[in-house]
Amino acid sequence: MCGITGWVAFRRDLRAERETVDAMTATMTCRGPDDVGTFSAEHAALGHRRLAIIDLPGGRQPMSVPTPDGPVAIVYSGETYNFAELRAELAGRGHAFTTESDTEVVLHAYLEWGTALAERLNGMYAFAIWDGRAERLVMVRDRMGIKPFYFTETADGVLFGSEPKAILANPAVEPTVTLDGFRELFAFVKTPGHAVWDGMREVEPGTVVTVDRSGPRTTRYWTLETREHTDDQDTTVARVRELLEDIVRRQLVADVPRCTLLSGGLDSSAMTAIAARQLGAVGETVRSFAVDFVGQTENFVADEFRPTPDAPFVHDVASKSRTDHRDIVLNADELADPAVREAVIRARDLPAGLGDLDASLYLLFKAIRGQSTVALSGESADEVFGGYRQFFDPEARRADTFPWLVQFQRHAGEEDGFFTPGFAASLDLERYVRDAYATSVAHIQRLDGESDLEWRMRRICFLHLTHFVRILLDRKDRMSMAVGLEVRVPFCDHRLVEYVYNTPWSFKNYDGREKSLLRGATRDVLPQSVADRVKSPYPSTQDANYVVALQRQAREYLAEPAHPVFDLIRRDWLARTVEVESLDMRARFGLERVLNLAVWLDMYSPVLKLS
């Protein structure tokens, strides 16, 4: 896992731009604290910051291979979990290797198969290859969008990076956000390819972007396709378990300490239990970590979202699987620390976020990094197996919109009078969401003979796997890489995603509950308490002191009436909210959003184009 960046300019000699390339590379230091390297040719410069995971002494980057017609060089971020098989196949085809790293395997795979190598990879990755033979840049991103990847066209080429900050470090780029960028920021729909920053785009998941003198071209090597599912229910459950065993085994491979993130929910518990059995068979013990809050278990108040605290279930799993477990217990002062909010915003490059859920995730990862370099997460199982409330909400099922927005608007959407009148009218979020939804569902294939219910649920599953999951994957990546922790996501293995996506909805809740296939496939390794537990989302602090701290911070901005945040947010809304003794979820989310916006505006000083 690393940070990559680069610059291609066909009308400029980039060998004279070392200072700028170094500045772009330096922005990725948090992603790769172990090493730094650059590659320069006349029309291409690549930068790399390394987080060493596999082949610690031999995996330095950029990595290049000389050829009679020019060098072929790579900067790579991520992991290829089937690199051992690919290495053997390539060795059989005459390729010689000098390291044990997966990066060298990917580079030689390109030399052998060209851009078709993408179809052969199993993993999470974002990488760029400068092919000096053809003076062509090739950018590849994994199928699910686990690893971030951005680029900006210039007058004579492109700039690219793992994160926007790498591109923004080039003086040719002005940090600008237009109305369209704010629409994407506030809509909560994660439009494929949209980067919020004006002129910047994402390399879309499952695509290859090639750049030569004629400009960039995008080709898609993977899409979530509709296929007939022919296995019966029992066979399907067995196949899910078989896939999970193989996926976890592959993702446990590392030359550094690794652990699991354990919440006491079905997803992380199943993953942890499988990992514990596999490592136990070779005499190793899984280390597990969980986040908790001071007094949360003792003073827990159930609500419609979180019926139970996590800690008792976490400890049941740790006991049954005999993990070396540690709770990371946070208090309100740590969560509300302005320095933590600044770190979160800097990591994301945007004022997006989920308040204390982001802060606690960042602090959890920071604590883990002191003991492990790699962590396995249960992220994405809800999208794959159908775990969220909106999968079962009649209104969300019927609605011609992104299903999570029904739940979100019901409990946490912006209140009337939150945005300034002119800004709200210009945003027209309702139209933006409507158009984005129509574009997205147009790509979904209906199976011949599929019932109306199965078709509706297929659409809901597709939208979660191509939009919603990417919001959470981006959050996970930015929070973890901000502290140099690699987080792997077994449930995003494309083989599992493809297989479960095409199982009928009647299989996905065959026991009348959420995530039936996952529960059935792993019940034998789980404590009964966890197998029977009702889903509870990622935890949020219930400490009233946290909200009091937010209100205190917001009052500081009220004392600055000329602050640019009030070009977007109504000052009178904020003035009322900071005086409310007990905030509901909607108001608390709004308050978090104001603070995020204010910090971001101070940090990045973006040019705002609101008309």
Short mmCIF file of C-alpha atoms in Angstrom, two decimals, residues 263-266 269 291-293 295-314 316 389 513-514 528-542:
data_model
loop_
_atom_site.label_atom_id
_atom_site.label_comp_id
_atom_site.label_asym_id
_atom_site.label_seq_id
_atom_site.Cartn_x
_atom_site.Cartn_y
_atom_site.Cartn_z
CA SER A 263 -17.11 -4.79 15.81
CA GLY A 264 -19.08 -7.76 17.13
CA GLY A 265 -21.32 -7.67 14.07
CA LEU A 266 -21.82 -10.59 11.70
CA SER A 269 -16.92 -11.54 13.40
CA VAL A 291 -13.40 0.87 19.00
CA ASP A 292 -15.43 1.81 22.06
CA PHE A 293 -16.28 4.94 24.01
CA GLY A 295 -19.00 4.63 29.52
CA GLN A 296 -20.79 3.54 26.34
CA THR A 297 -21.60 -0.01 27.42
CA GLU A 298 -22.58 0.89 30.99
CA ASN A 299 -24.77 3.85 29.96
CA PHE A 300 -25.96 2.63 26.56
CA VAL A 301 -29.39 3.82 25.39
CA ALA A 302 -30.90 1.75 22.59
CA ASP A 303 -32.43 3.53 19.62
CA GLU A 304 -33.93 2.43 16.32
CA PHE A 305 -30.49 2.32 14.66
CA ARG A 306 -28.36 0.80 17.39
CA PRO A 307 -30.29 -1.64 19.58
CA THR A 308 -27.20 -3.00 21.37
CA PRO A 309 -23.69 -1.87 22.28
CA ASP A 310 -20.82 -3.58 20.49
CA ALA A 311 -18.52 -4.48 23.38
CA PRO A 312 -20.27 -7.61 24.75
CA PHE A 313 -20.42 -9.18 21.29
CA VAL A 314 -16.84 -8.21 20.49
CA ASP A 316 -17.76 -13.07 22.81
CA ARG A 389 -32.30 -1.21 6.76
CA ARG A 513 -33.36 -11.68 8.16
CA GLU A 514 -30.59 -9.60 6.69
CA GLN A 528 -24.59 -17.85 19.18
CA SER A 529 -24.97 -14.30 20.46
CA VAL A 530 -23.39 -12.86 17.33
CA ALA A 531 -25.22 -15.16 14.92
CA ASP A 532 -28.52 -14.00 16.43
CA ARG A 533 -27.59 -10.33 16.84
CA VAL A 534 -29.69 -7.72 15.04
CA LYS A 535 -27.57 -5.53 12.78
CA SER A 536 -26.12 -2.46 14.44
CA PRO A 537 -24.24 0.17 12.41
CA TYR A 538 -20.75 1.46 13.12
CA PRO A 539 -20.91 2.95 16.64
CA SER A 540 -21.40 6.62 17.47
CA THR A 541 -20.70 8.20 20.83
CA GLN A 542 -23.69 8.91 23.07
#
